[in-house]
Amino acid sequence: MSLASRFGRPHAGPVPVLRTLSSLSVLCALLLAGCGGGSDGGAPPAAETPPVAVNPDPAAPPPVVTEPTPPNPLLSAVAGDVLKVAIKDLHPTQPSVGYDQIYYHLGRKQPDLTRFAPTPAGYLGDDANDNYSRYLYRTERKRVDDYCADNGQGGVDDAHYLPMTVRLIDPKTFACKDPVPTAGSSAAQVLKTVVVGRGGTLYLTDGHHTMTALNELADGGAELPVWVRVAANFSSAGSDSAFWDQMKAHQYTWLFDAQQRPITPEQLPAKVGLATMQDDPYRSLVYFTRGLGYDNSNVSEFAEFYWASWLRKNGFDLAAYTRPDLARARIEITAGKAVPRSSDSMTSYVAAARDAALRMVALAGTDPVDGGRTAADLGKLAPPTAAGSWNDLMEEEIWRTDLNSSSRYRSAGKAWYAKRFRQCGGAASTAPACWLQSE
């Protein structure tokens, strides 16, 4: 086949050029043989010139060597392991918190250090006439004491704590009584819990309020180290949906917003903090009923949310009460039954906590509450049989101010600190005039 027909052109007779080239090829071969260009004799063929090495450009960057990525150690964590992490590493499994619970901790633990004049007694003094020492001991010291306790380390070591210098983010400014707990120890049981997710992501299942408060403290923040305990490792889940199916099956997540509307896992906030999490007022209310309506010392994750959901579903109208109003609201025993004291407020926030707690204790232990939990599962307490202790606890834990009748400092009620913090719009030290206003 000719080149012309191979490339699709019609054959038009001989191709002279090709024939001429063929004749020249024969002539060149004969000439080379006559000049010793063959292999039969004459000078050996010249050695082939080796290739010249090209020097690399000295200004060029060195080649990038990719090191293999080490495996994430969290992927091998097992239930019970104790992990040291930063708050920023924790991903919420609920979209909301009770702001008033957070505000209580922020107001209580960030004192106005100029409020009382310093005294020689120092911060450990508990003299009834020494406002300064009592104030520091029960405010600033409580901040670091709770931090150590939440990390399973007992509390602050007074021998290594200098008042007015402590900063949680700086471990050189304080020391805890006990070492960090080890896996399986009794001390580890107090730690907040996490689930290891795909890729080693940590999902917080208990302690959203604690971590949020630590995140918001002036000497805390996203980099603050905390110790947590592994509740489960679901990192081997084949997909995100499979992972969340496991979380739901074990009730390790609360997928309802602050108005009790269902959400998807994709709608959960990326990190803990007041800037990312919603305010659920019913969740705050349940917090103030601790010790009155229920005991939270041995309940499962999201117990307060289950109680909050039950109050909503059973028609407890929080809007009928006034949150800034902390007028006292006590009980009395009538015909052997605890009822609201008729001479006290029926609309204050204190009354809301009282009325919610009375509804809770009126349940039987076997009564269903929410999420498959019974009242007994969620720590329901027995109804009060005497008014005195109940009313004293209401005062101490909820509404009383931080000065007694002799104008001496004392620890105030949780709702009082929350109210003050909310009114001041920040820590006590940022707005002392607001903080010190009288009732």
mmCIF file with all atom_site columns, C-alpha atoms in Angstrom, residues 66-257:
data_model
loop_
_atom_site.group_PDB
_atom_site.id
_atom_site.type_symbol
_atom_site.label_atom_id
_atom_site.label_alt_id
_atom_site.label_comp_id
_atom_site.label_asym_id
_atom_site.label_entity_id
_atom_site.label_seq_id
_atom_site.pdbx_PDB_ins_code
_atom_site.Cartn_x
_atom_site.Cartn_y
_atom_site.Cartn_z
_atom_site.occupancy
_atom_site.B_iso_or_equiv
_atom_site.pdbx_formal_charge
_atom_site.auth_seq_id
_atom_site.auth_comp_id
_atom_site.auth_asym_id
_atom_site.auth_atom_id
_atom_site.pdbx_PDB_model_num
ATOM 1   C CA . THR A 1 66  ? 5.577   13.975 52.282  1.00 0.00 ? 66  THR A CA 1
ATOM 2   C CA . GLU A 1 67  ? 5.657   12.215 55.628  1.00 0.00 ? 67  GLU A CA 1
ATOM 3   C CA . PRO A 1 68  ? 2.859   9.767  56.396  1.00 0.00 ? 68  PRO A CA 1
ATOM 4   C CA . THR A 1 69  ? 0.232   11.211 58.741  1.00 0.00 ? 69  THR A CA 1
ATOM 5   C CA . PRO A 1 70  ? 0.428   9.495  62.138  1.00 0.00 ? 70  PRO A CA 1
ATOM 6   C CA . PRO A 1 71  ? -2.802  7.840  63.223  1.00 0.00 ? 71  PRO A CA 1
ATOM 7   C CA . ASN A 1 72  ? -5.032  9.862  65.552  1.00 0.00 ? 72  ASN A CA 1
ATOM 8   C CA . PRO A 1 73  ? -4.558  8.335  69.039  1.00 0.00 ? 73  PRO A CA 1
ATOM 9   C CA . LEU A 1 74  ? -8.200  9.104  69.873  1.00 0.00 ? 74  LEU A CA 1
ATOM 10  C CA . LEU A 1 75  ? -9.312  6.481  67.380  1.00 0.00 ? 75  LEU A CA 1
ATOM 11  C CA . SER A 1 76  ? -8.081  3.777  69.757  1.00 0.00 ? 76  SER A CA 1
ATOM 12  C CA . ALA A 1 77  ? -9.633  5.269  72.909  1.00 0.00 ? 77  ALA A CA 1
ATOM 13  C CA . VAL A 1 78  ? -11.945 2.988  74.857  1.00 0.00 ? 78  VAL A CA 1
ATOM 14  C CA . ALA A 1 79  ? -14.752 3.636  77.300  1.00 0.00 ? 79  ALA A CA 1
ATOM 15  C CA . GLY A 1 80  ? -13.330 4.783  80.634  1.00 0.00 ? 80  GLY A CA 1
ATOM 16  C CA . ASP A 1 81  ? -10.202 6.415  79.230  1.00 0.00 ? 81  ASP A CA 1
ATOM 17  C CA . VAL A 1 82  ? -9.325  9.846  80.640  1.00 0.00 ? 82  VAL A CA 1
ATOM 18  C CA . LEU A 1 83  ? -8.355  12.482 78.079  1.00 0.00 ? 83  LEU A CA 1
ATOM 19  C CA . LYS A 1 84  ? -6.799  15.924 78.423  1.00 0.00 ? 84  LYS A CA 1
ATOM 20  C CA . VAL A 1 85  ? -8.284  18.248 75.834  1.00 0.00 ? 85  VAL A CA 1
ATOM 21  C CA . ALA A 1 86  ? -8.936  21.944 75.258  1.00 0.00 ? 86  ALA A CA 1
ATOM 22  C CA . ILE A 1 87  ? -12.478 23.291 75.434  1.00 0.00 ? 87  ILE A CA 1
ATOM 23  C CA . LYS A 1 88  ? -12.268 24.157 71.736  1.00 0.00 ? 88  LYS A CA 1
ATOM 24  C CA . ASP A 1 89  ? -11.907 20.420 70.949  1.00 0.00 ? 89  ASP A CA 1
ATOM 25  C CA . LEU A 1 90  ? -15.361 19.598 72.331  1.00 0.00 ? 90  LEU A CA 1
ATOM 26  C CA . HIS A 1 91  ? -18.366 19.501 70.002  1.00 0.00 ? 91  HIS A CA 1
ATOM 27  C CA . PRO A 1 92  ? -21.839 19.938 71.534  1.00 0.00 ? 92  PRO A CA 1
ATOM 28  C CA . THR A 1 93  ? -24.532 17.282 71.257  1.00 0.00 ? 93  THR A CA 1
ATOM 29  C CA . GLN A 1 94  ? -27.275 19.743 72.228  1.00 0.00 ? 94  GLN A CA 1
ATOM 30  C CA . PRO A 1 95  ? -28.137 23.117 70.683  1.00 0.00 ? 95  PRO A CA 1
ATOM 31  C CA . SER A 1 96  ? -28.994 25.057 73.839  1.00 0.00 ? 96  SER A CA 1
ATOM 32  C CA . VAL A 1 97  ? -28.152 25.670 77.488  1.00 0.00 ? 97  VAL A CA 1
ATOM 33  C CA . GLY A 1 98  ? -29.858 27.500 80.326  1.00 0.00 ? 98  GLY A CA 1
ATOM 34  C CA . TYR A 1 99  ? -28.220 30.918 80.289  1.00 0.00 ? 99  TYR A CA 1
ATOM 35  C CA . ASP A 1 100 ? -29.191 31.648 83.878  1.00 0.00 ? 100 ASP A CA 1
ATOM 36  C CA . GLN A 1 101 ? -27.206 28.647 85.064  1.00 0.00 ? 101 GLN A CA 1
ATOM 37  C CA . ILE A 1 102 ? -24.168 29.987 83.214  1.00 0.00 ? 102 ILE A CA 1
ATOM 38  C CA . TYR A 1 103 ? -24.799 33.513 84.511  1.00 0.00 ? 103 TYR A CA 1
ATOM 39  C CA . TYR A 1 104 ? -24.904 32.228 88.091  1.00 0.00 ? 104 TYR A CA 1
ATOM 40  C CA . HIS A 1 105 ? -21.409 30.764 87.749  1.00 0.00 ? 105 HIS A CA 1
ATOM 41  C CA . LEU A 1 106 ? -20.004 33.831 85.995  1.00 0.00 ? 106 LEU A CA 1
ATOM 42  C CA . GLY A 1 107 ? -21.501 36.225 88.550  1.00 0.00 ? 107 GLY A CA 1
ATOM 43  C CA . ARG A 1 108 ? -20.494 34.145 91.551  1.00 0.00 ? 108 ARG A CA 1
ATOM 44  C CA . LYS A 1 109 ? -16.921 33.432 90.457  1.00 0.00 ? 109 LYS A CA 1
ATOM 45  C CA . GLN A 1 110 ? -15.794 36.782 89.027  1.00 0.00 ? 110 GLN A CA 1
ATOM 46  C CA . PRO A 1 111 ? -15.933 39.143 92.016  1.00 0.00 ? 111 PRO A CA 1
ATOM 47  C CA . ASP A 1 112 ? -15.368 42.867 92.151  1.00 0.00 ? 112 ASP A CA 1
ATOM 48  C CA . LEU A 1 113 ? -12.037 42.778 93.996  1.00 0.00 ? 113 LEU A CA 1
ATOM 49  C CA . THR A 1 114 ? -12.381 46.417 95.064  1.00 0.00 ? 114 THR A CA 1
ATOM 50  C CA . ARG A 1 115 ? -15.703 45.877 96.779  1.00 0.00 ? 115 ARG A CA 1
ATOM 51  C CA . PHE A 1 116 ? -14.289 45.384 100.304 1.00 0.00 ? 116 PHE A CA 1
ATOM 52  C CA . ALA A 1 117 ? -11.133 46.821 101.838 1.00 0.00 ? 117 ALA A CA 1
ATOM 53  C CA . PRO A 1 118 ? -8.254  44.309 102.262 1.00 0.00 ? 118 PRO A CA 1
ATOM 54  C CA . THR A 1 119 ? -7.640  43.045 105.784 1.00 0.00 ? 119 THR A CA 1
ATOM 55  C CA . PRO A 1 120 ? -4.655  41.317 107.438 1.00 0.00 ? 120 PRO A CA 1
ATOM 56  C CA . ALA A 1 121 ? -6.729  38.156 107.920 1.00 0.00 ? 121 ALA A CA 1
ATOM 57  C CA . GLY A 1 122 ? -6.270  37.157 104.296 1.00 0.00 ? 122 GLY A CA 1
ATOM 58  C CA . TYR A 1 123 ? -8.619  35.209 102.116 1.00 0.00 ? 123 TYR A CA 1
ATOM 59  C CA . LEU A 1 124 ? -8.840  32.102 104.354 1.00 0.00 ? 124 LEU A CA 1
ATOM 60  C CA . GLY A 1 125 ? -10.286 34.011 107.257 1.00 0.00 ? 125 GLY A CA 1
ATOM 61  C CA . ASP A 1 126 ? -13.932 33.224 108.010 1.00 0.00 ? 126 ASP A CA 1
ATOM 62  C CA . ASP A 1 127 ? -14.450 35.860 110.668 1.00 0.00 ? 127 ASP A CA 1
ATOM 63  C CA . ALA A 1 128 ? -18.022 37.095 110.608 1.00 0.00 ? 128 ALA A CA 1
ATOM 64  C CA . ASN A 1 129 ? -16.713 40.660 110.788 1.00 0.00 ? 129 ASN A CA 1
ATOM 65  C CA . ASP A 1 130 ? -14.229 40.281 107.933 1.00 0.00 ? 130 ASP A CA 1
ATOM 66  C CA . ASN A 1 131 ? -16.132 40.907 104.703 1.00 0.00 ? 131 ASN A CA 1
ATOM 67  C CA . TYR A 1 132 ? -12.981 40.971 102.572 1.00 0.00 ? 132 TYR A CA 1
ATOM 68  C CA . SER A 1 133 ? -11.701 37.510 103.453 1.00 0.00 ? 133 SER A CA 1
ATOM 69  C CA . ARG A 1 134 ? -15.135 35.925 103.283 1.00 0.00 ? 134 ARG A CA 1
ATOM 70  C CA . TYR A 1 135 ? -15.789 37.546 99.912  1.00 0.00 ? 135 TYR A CA 1
ATOM 71  C CA . LEU A 1 136 ? -12.560 36.298 98.332  1.00 0.00 ? 136 LEU A CA 1
ATOM 72  C CA . TYR A 1 137 ? -12.880 32.853 99.849  1.00 0.00 ? 137 TYR A CA 1
ATOM 73  C CA . ARG A 1 138 ? -16.430 32.350 98.546  1.00 0.00 ? 138 ARG A CA 1
ATOM 74  C CA . THR A 1 139 ? -16.041 33.940 95.125  1.00 0.00 ? 139 THR A CA 1
ATOM 75  C CA . GLU A 1 140 ? -12.563 33.944 93.615  1.00 0.00 ? 140 GLU A CA 1
ATOM 76  C CA . ARG A 1 141 ? -11.507 30.812 95.464  1.00 0.00 ? 141 ARG A CA 1
ATOM 77  C CA . LYS A 1 142 ? -14.682 29.017 94.385  1.00 0.00 ? 142 LYS A CA 1
ATOM 78  C CA . ARG A 1 143 ? -13.723 29.548 90.749  1.00 0.00 ? 143 ARG A CA 1
ATOM 79  C CA . VAL A 1 144 ? -10.474 27.599 91.002  1.00 0.00 ? 144 VAL A CA 1
ATOM 80  C CA . ASP A 1 145 ? -11.876 25.148 93.562  1.00 0.00 ? 145 ASP A CA 1
ATOM 81  C CA . ASP A 1 146 ? -14.691 24.133 91.194  1.00 0.00 ? 146 ASP A CA 1
ATOM 82  C CA . TYR A 1 147 ? -12.271 23.896 88.268  1.00 0.00 ? 147 TYR A CA 1
ATOM 83  C CA . CYS A 1 148 ? -10.097 21.407 90.152  1.00 0.00 ? 148 CYS A CA 1
ATOM 84  C CA . ALA A 1 149 ? -13.161 19.456 91.326  1.00 0.00 ? 149 ALA A CA 1
ATOM 85  C CA . ASP A 1 150 ? -14.654 19.262 87.828  1.00 0.00 ? 150 ASP A CA 1
ATOM 86  C CA . ASN A 1 151 ? -11.355 17.805 86.615  1.00 0.00 ? 151 ASN A CA 1
ATOM 87  C CA . GLY A 1 152 ? -11.470 15.081 89.264  1.00 0.00 ? 152 GLY A CA 1
ATOM 88  C CA . GLN A 1 153 ? -8.696  16.657 91.340  1.00 0.00 ? 153 GLN A CA 1
ATOM 89  C CA . GLY A 1 154 ? -10.584 17.222 94.567  1.00 0.00 ? 154 GLY A CA 1
ATOM 90  C CA . GLY A 1 155 ? -10.324 20.987 94.858  1.00 0.00 ? 155 GLY A CA 1
ATOM 91  C CA . VAL A 1 156 ? -7.756  23.741 95.111  1.00 0.00 ? 156 VAL A CA 1
ATOM 92  C CA . ASP A 1 157 ? -4.669  23.236 97.263  1.00 0.00 ? 157 ASP A CA 1
ATOM 93  C CA . ASP A 1 158 ? -4.658  26.246 99.587  1.00 0.00 ? 158 ASP A CA 1
ATOM 94  C CA . ALA A 1 159 ? -0.919  25.889 100.171 1.00 0.00 ? 159 ALA A CA 1
ATOM 95  C CA . HIS A 1 160 ? -0.273  26.700 96.494  1.00 0.00 ? 160 HIS A CA 1
ATOM 96  C CA . TYR A 1 161 ? -2.878  29.356 95.865  1.00 0.00 ? 161 TYR A CA 1
ATOM 97  C CA . LEU A 1 162 ? -2.316  33.092 96.224  1.00 0.00 ? 162 LEU A CA 1
ATOM 98  C CA . PRO A 1 163 ? -5.512  35.152 96.146  1.00 0.00 ? 163 PRO A CA 1
ATOM 99  C CA . MET A 1 164 ? -5.975  37.871 93.528  1.00 0.00 ? 164 MET A CA 1
ATOM 100 C CA . THR A 1 165 ? -3.312  36.279 91.307  1.00 0.00 ? 165 THR A CA 1
ATOM 101 C CA . VAL A 1 166 ? -4.988  33.066 90.135  1.00 0.00 ? 166 VAL A CA 1
ATOM 102 C CA . ARG A 1 167 ? -5.685  32.592 86.420  1.00 0.00 ? 167 ARG A CA 1
ATOM 103 C CA . LEU A 1 168 ? -7.185  29.269 85.366  1.00 0.00 ? 168 LEU A CA 1
ATOM 104 C CA . ILE A 1 169 ? -5.418  29.423 82.007  1.00 0.00 ? 169 ILE A CA 1
ATOM 105 C CA . ASP A 1 170 ? -2.049  29.665 83.810  1.00 0.00 ? 170 ASP A CA 1
ATOM 106 C CA . PRO A 1 171 ? -1.388  26.486 85.847  1.00 0.00 ? 171 PRO A CA 1
ATOM 107 C CA . LYS A 1 172 ? 1.574   28.152 87.565  1.00 0.00 ? 172 LYS A CA 1
ATOM 108 C CA . THR A 1 173 ? -0.824  30.343 89.576  1.00 0.00 ? 173 THR A CA 1
ATOM 109 C CA . PHE A 1 174 ? -2.498  27.521 91.512  1.00 0.00 ? 174 PHE A CA 1
ATOM 110 C CA . ALA A 1 175 ? -2.400  23.804 92.251  1.00 0.00 ? 175 ALA A CA 1
ATOM 111 C CA . CYS A 1 176 ? -5.101  21.188 92.857  1.00 0.00 ? 176 CYS A CA 1
ATOM 112 C CA . LYS A 1 177 ? -5.198  18.855 95.842  1.00 0.00 ? 177 LYS A CA 1
ATOM 113 C CA . ASP A 1 178 ? -5.163  15.584 93.900  1.00 0.00 ? 178 ASP A CA 1
ATOM 114 C CA . PRO A 1 179 ? -3.480  14.331 90.727  1.00 0.00 ? 179 PRO A CA 1
ATOM 115 C CA . VAL A 1 180 ? -5.369  13.885 87.474  1.00 0.00 ? 180 VAL A CA 1
ATOM 116 C CA . PRO A 1 181 ? -7.564  10.780 87.825  1.00 0.00 ? 181 PRO A CA 1
ATOM 117 C CA . THR A 1 182 ? -6.669  7.612  85.968  1.00 0.00 ? 182 THR A CA 1
ATOM 118 C CA . ALA A 1 183 ? -8.959  5.420  83.908  1.00 0.00 ? 183 ALA A CA 1
ATOM 119 C CA . GLY A 1 184 ? -11.196 3.264  86.075  1.00 0.00 ? 184 GLY A CA 1
ATOM 120 C CA . SER A 1 185 ? -10.588 5.231  89.266  1.00 0.00 ? 185 SER A CA 1
ATOM 121 C CA . SER A 1 186 ? -13.422 6.528  91.404  1.00 0.00 ? 186 SER A CA 1
ATOM 122 C CA . ALA A 1 187 ? -12.194 10.086 90.845  1.00 0.00 ? 187 ALA A CA 1
ATOM 123 C CA . ALA A 1 188 ? -12.676 9.655  87.089  1.00 0.00 ? 188 ALA A CA 1
ATOM 124 C CA . GLN A 1 189 ? -16.409 9.125  87.604  1.00 0.00 ? 189 GLN A CA 1
ATOM 125 C CA . VAL A 1 190 ? -16.943 12.843 88.248  1.00 0.00 ? 190 VAL A CA 1
ATOM 126 C CA . LEU A 1 191 ? -15.471 13.842 84.888  1.00 0.00 ? 191 LEU A CA 1
ATOM 127 C CA . LYS A 1 192 ? -17.665 15.097 82.074  1.00 0.00 ? 192 LYS A CA 1
ATOM 128 C CA . THR A 1 193 ? -18.128 12.558 79.289  1.00 0.00 ? 193 THR A CA 1
ATOM 129 C CA . VAL A 1 194 ? -17.421 12.429 75.560  1.00 0.00 ? 194 VAL A CA 1
ATOM 130 C CA . VAL A 1 195 ? -18.031 10.097 72.644  1.00 0.00 ? 195 VAL A CA 1
ATOM 131 C CA . VAL A 1 196 ? -15.261 9.611  70.063  1.00 0.00 ? 196 VAL A CA 1
ATOM 132 C CA . GLY A 1 197 ? -16.690 10.161 66.599  1.00 0.00 ? 197 GLY A CA 1
ATOM 133 C CA . ARG A 1 198 ? -15.455 9.685  63.049  1.00 0.00 ? 198 ARG A CA 1
ATOM 134 C CA . GLY A 1 199 ? -11.919 10.894 62.532  1.00 0.00 ? 199 GLY A CA 1
ATOM 135 C CA . GLY A 1 200 ? -11.399 11.195 66.293  1.00 0.00 ? 200 GLY A CA 1
ATOM 136 C CA . THR A 1 201 ? -13.807 14.123 66.742  1.00 0.00 ? 201 THR A CA 1
ATOM 137 C CA . LEU A 1 202 ? -14.916 14.481 70.375  1.00 0.00 ? 202 LEU A CA 1
ATOM 138 C CA . TYR A 1 203 ? -18.611 14.991 71.144  1.00 0.00 ? 203 TYR A CA 1
ATOM 139 C CA . LEU A 1 204 ? -19.494 16.254 74.612  1.00 0.00 ? 204 LEU A CA 1
ATOM 140 C CA . THR A 1 205 ? -22.417 14.297 76.106  1.00 0.00 ? 205 THR A CA 1
ATOM 141 C CA . ASP A 1 206 ? -22.411 15.706 79.646  1.00 0.00 ? 206 ASP A CA 1
ATOM 142 C CA . GLY A 1 207 ? -21.120 19.013 80.968  1.00 0.00 ? 207 GLY A CA 1
ATOM 143 C CA . HIS A 1 208 ? -22.254 21.566 78.388  1.00 0.00 ? 208 HIS A CA 1
ATOM 144 C CA . HIS A 1 209 ? -23.021 24.119 81.120  1.00 0.00 ? 209 HIS A CA 1
ATOM 145 C CA . THR A 1 210 ? -19.721 23.540 82.921  1.00 0.00 ? 210 THR A CA 1
ATOM 146 C CA . MET A 1 211 ? -17.689 23.860 79.724  1.00 0.00 ? 211 MET A CA 1
ATOM 147 C CA . THR A 1 212 ? -19.644 26.893 78.556  1.00 0.00 ? 212 THR A CA 1
ATOM 148 C CA . ALA A 1 213 ? -19.067 28.676 81.870  1.00 0.00 ? 213 ALA A CA 1
ATOM 149 C CA . LEU A 1 214 ? -15.330 27.869 81.731  1.00 0.00 ? 214 LEU A CA 1
ATOM 150 C CA . ASN A 1 215 ? -15.246 29.123 78.153  1.00 0.00 ? 215 ASN A CA 1
ATOM 151 C CA . GLU A 1 216 ? -16.828 32.441 79.190  1.00 0.00 ? 216 GLU A CA 1
ATOM 152 C CA . LEU A 1 217 ? -14.730 33.133 82.308  1.00 0.00 ? 217 LEU A CA 1
ATOM 153 C CA . ALA A 1 218 ? -12.232 35.964 81.905  1.00 0.00 ? 218 ALA A CA 1
ATOM 154 C CA . ASP A 1 219 ? -9.351  33.631 82.829  1.00 0.00 ? 219 ASP A CA 1
ATOM 155 C CA . GLY A 1 220 ? -10.737 30.614 80.963  1.00 0.00 ? 220 GLY A CA 1
ATOM 156 C CA . GLY A 1 221 ? -11.495 30.390 77.258  1.00 0.00 ? 221 GLY A CA 1
ATOM 157 C CA . ALA A 1 222 ? -11.303 28.000 74.328  1.00 0.00 ? 222 ALA A CA 1
ATOM 158 C CA . GLU A 1 223 ? -7.675  27.008 75.041  1.00 0.00 ? 223 GLU A CA 1
ATOM 159 C CA . LEU A 1 224 ? -8.340  26.084 78.680  1.00 0.00 ? 224 LEU A CA 1
ATOM 160 C CA . PRO A 1 225 ? -7.357  22.441 79.338  1.00 0.00 ? 225 PRO A CA 1
ATOM 161 C CA . VAL A 1 226 ? -9.945  20.096 80.833  1.00 0.00 ? 226 VAL A CA 1
ATOM 162 C CA . TRP A 1 227 ? -10.046 16.387 81.543  1.00 0.00 ? 227 TRP A CA 1
ATOM 163 C CA . VAL A 1 228 ? -12.925 14.258 80.255  1.00 0.00 ? 228 VAL A CA 1
ATOM 164 C CA . ARG A 1 229 ? -13.887 10.587 80.363  1.00 0.00 ? 229 ARG A CA 1
ATOM 165 C CA . VAL A 1 230 ? -14.705 8.518  77.259  1.00 0.00 ? 230 VAL A CA 1
ATOM 166 C CA . ALA A 1 231 ? -18.254 7.144  77.357  1.00 0.00 ? 231 ALA A CA 1
ATOM 167 C CA . ALA A 1 232 ? -18.037 5.327  74.005  1.00 0.00 ? 232 ALA A CA 1
ATOM 168 C CA . ASN A 1 233 ? -16.024 5.144  70.788  1.00 0.00 ? 233 ASN A CA 1
ATOM 169 C CA . PHE A 1 234 ? -18.130 5.203  67.598  1.00 0.00 ? 234 PHE A CA 1
ATOM 170 C CA . SER A 1 235 ? -15.274 6.289  65.310  1.00 0.00 ? 235 SER A CA 1
ATOM 171 C CA . SER A 1 236 ? -15.620 3.138  63.185  1.00 0.00 ? 236 SER A CA 1
ATOM 172 C CA . ALA A 1 237 ? -19.063 4.178  61.937  1.00 0.00 ? 237 ALA A CA 1
ATOM 173 C CA . GLY A 1 238 ? -19.104 3.889  58.167  1.00 0.00 ? 238 GLY A CA 1
ATOM 174 C CA . SER A 1 239 ? -20.773 7.250  57.575  1.00 0.00 ? 239 SER A CA 1
ATOM 175 C CA . ASP A 1 240 ? -21.929 10.349 59.407  1.00 0.00 ? 240 ASP A CA 1
ATOM 176 C CA . SER A 1 241 ? -25.520 9.118  59.356  1.00 0.00 ? 241 SER A CA 1
ATOM 177 C CA . ALA A 1 242 ? -24.446 5.768  60.814  1.00 0.00 ? 242 ALA A CA 1
ATOM 178 C CA . PHE A 1 243 ? -22.565 7.589  63.572  1.00 0.00 ? 243 PHE A CA 1
ATOM 179 C CA . TRP A 1 244 ? -25.570 9.703  64.519  1.00 0.00 ? 244 TRP A CA 1
ATOM 180 C CA . ASP A 1 245 ? -27.813 6.650  64.437  1.00 0.00 ? 245 ASP A CA 1
ATOM 181 C CA . GLN A 1 246 ? -25.578 5.174  67.151  1.00 0.00 ? 246 GLN A CA 1
ATOM 182 C CA . MET A 1 247 ? -25.662 8.411  69.133  1.00 0.00 ? 247 MET A CA 1
ATOM 183 C CA . LYS A 1 248 ? -29.455 8.491  69.036  1.00 0.00 ? 248 LYS A CA 1
ATOM 184 C CA . ALA A 1 249 ? -29.759 4.812  69.935  1.00 0.00 ? 249 ALA A CA 1
ATOM 185 C CA . HIS A 1 250 ? -27.654 5.369  73.069  1.00 0.00 ? 250 HIS A CA 1
ATOM 186 C CA . GLN A 1 251 ? -29.415 8.690  73.836  1.00 0.00 ? 251 GLN A CA 1
ATOM 187 C CA . TYR A 1 252 ? -26.132 10.576 73.709  1.00 0.00 ? 252 TYR A CA 1
ATOM 188 C CA . THR A 1 253 ? -27.657 13.605 71.987  1.00 0.00 ? 253 THR A CA 1
ATOM 189 C CA . TRP A 1 254 ? -30.486 16.106 72.522  1.00 0.00 ? 254 TRP A CA 1
ATOM 190 C CA . LEU A 1 255 ? -31.855 17.085 69.098  1.00 0.00 ? 255 LEU A CA 1
ATOM 191 C CA . PHE A 1 256 ? -34.382 19.759 70.083  1.00 0.00 ? 256 PHE A CA 1
ATOM 192 C CA . ASP A 1 257 ? -33.914 23.501 69.973  1.00 0.00 ? 257 ASP A CA 1
#
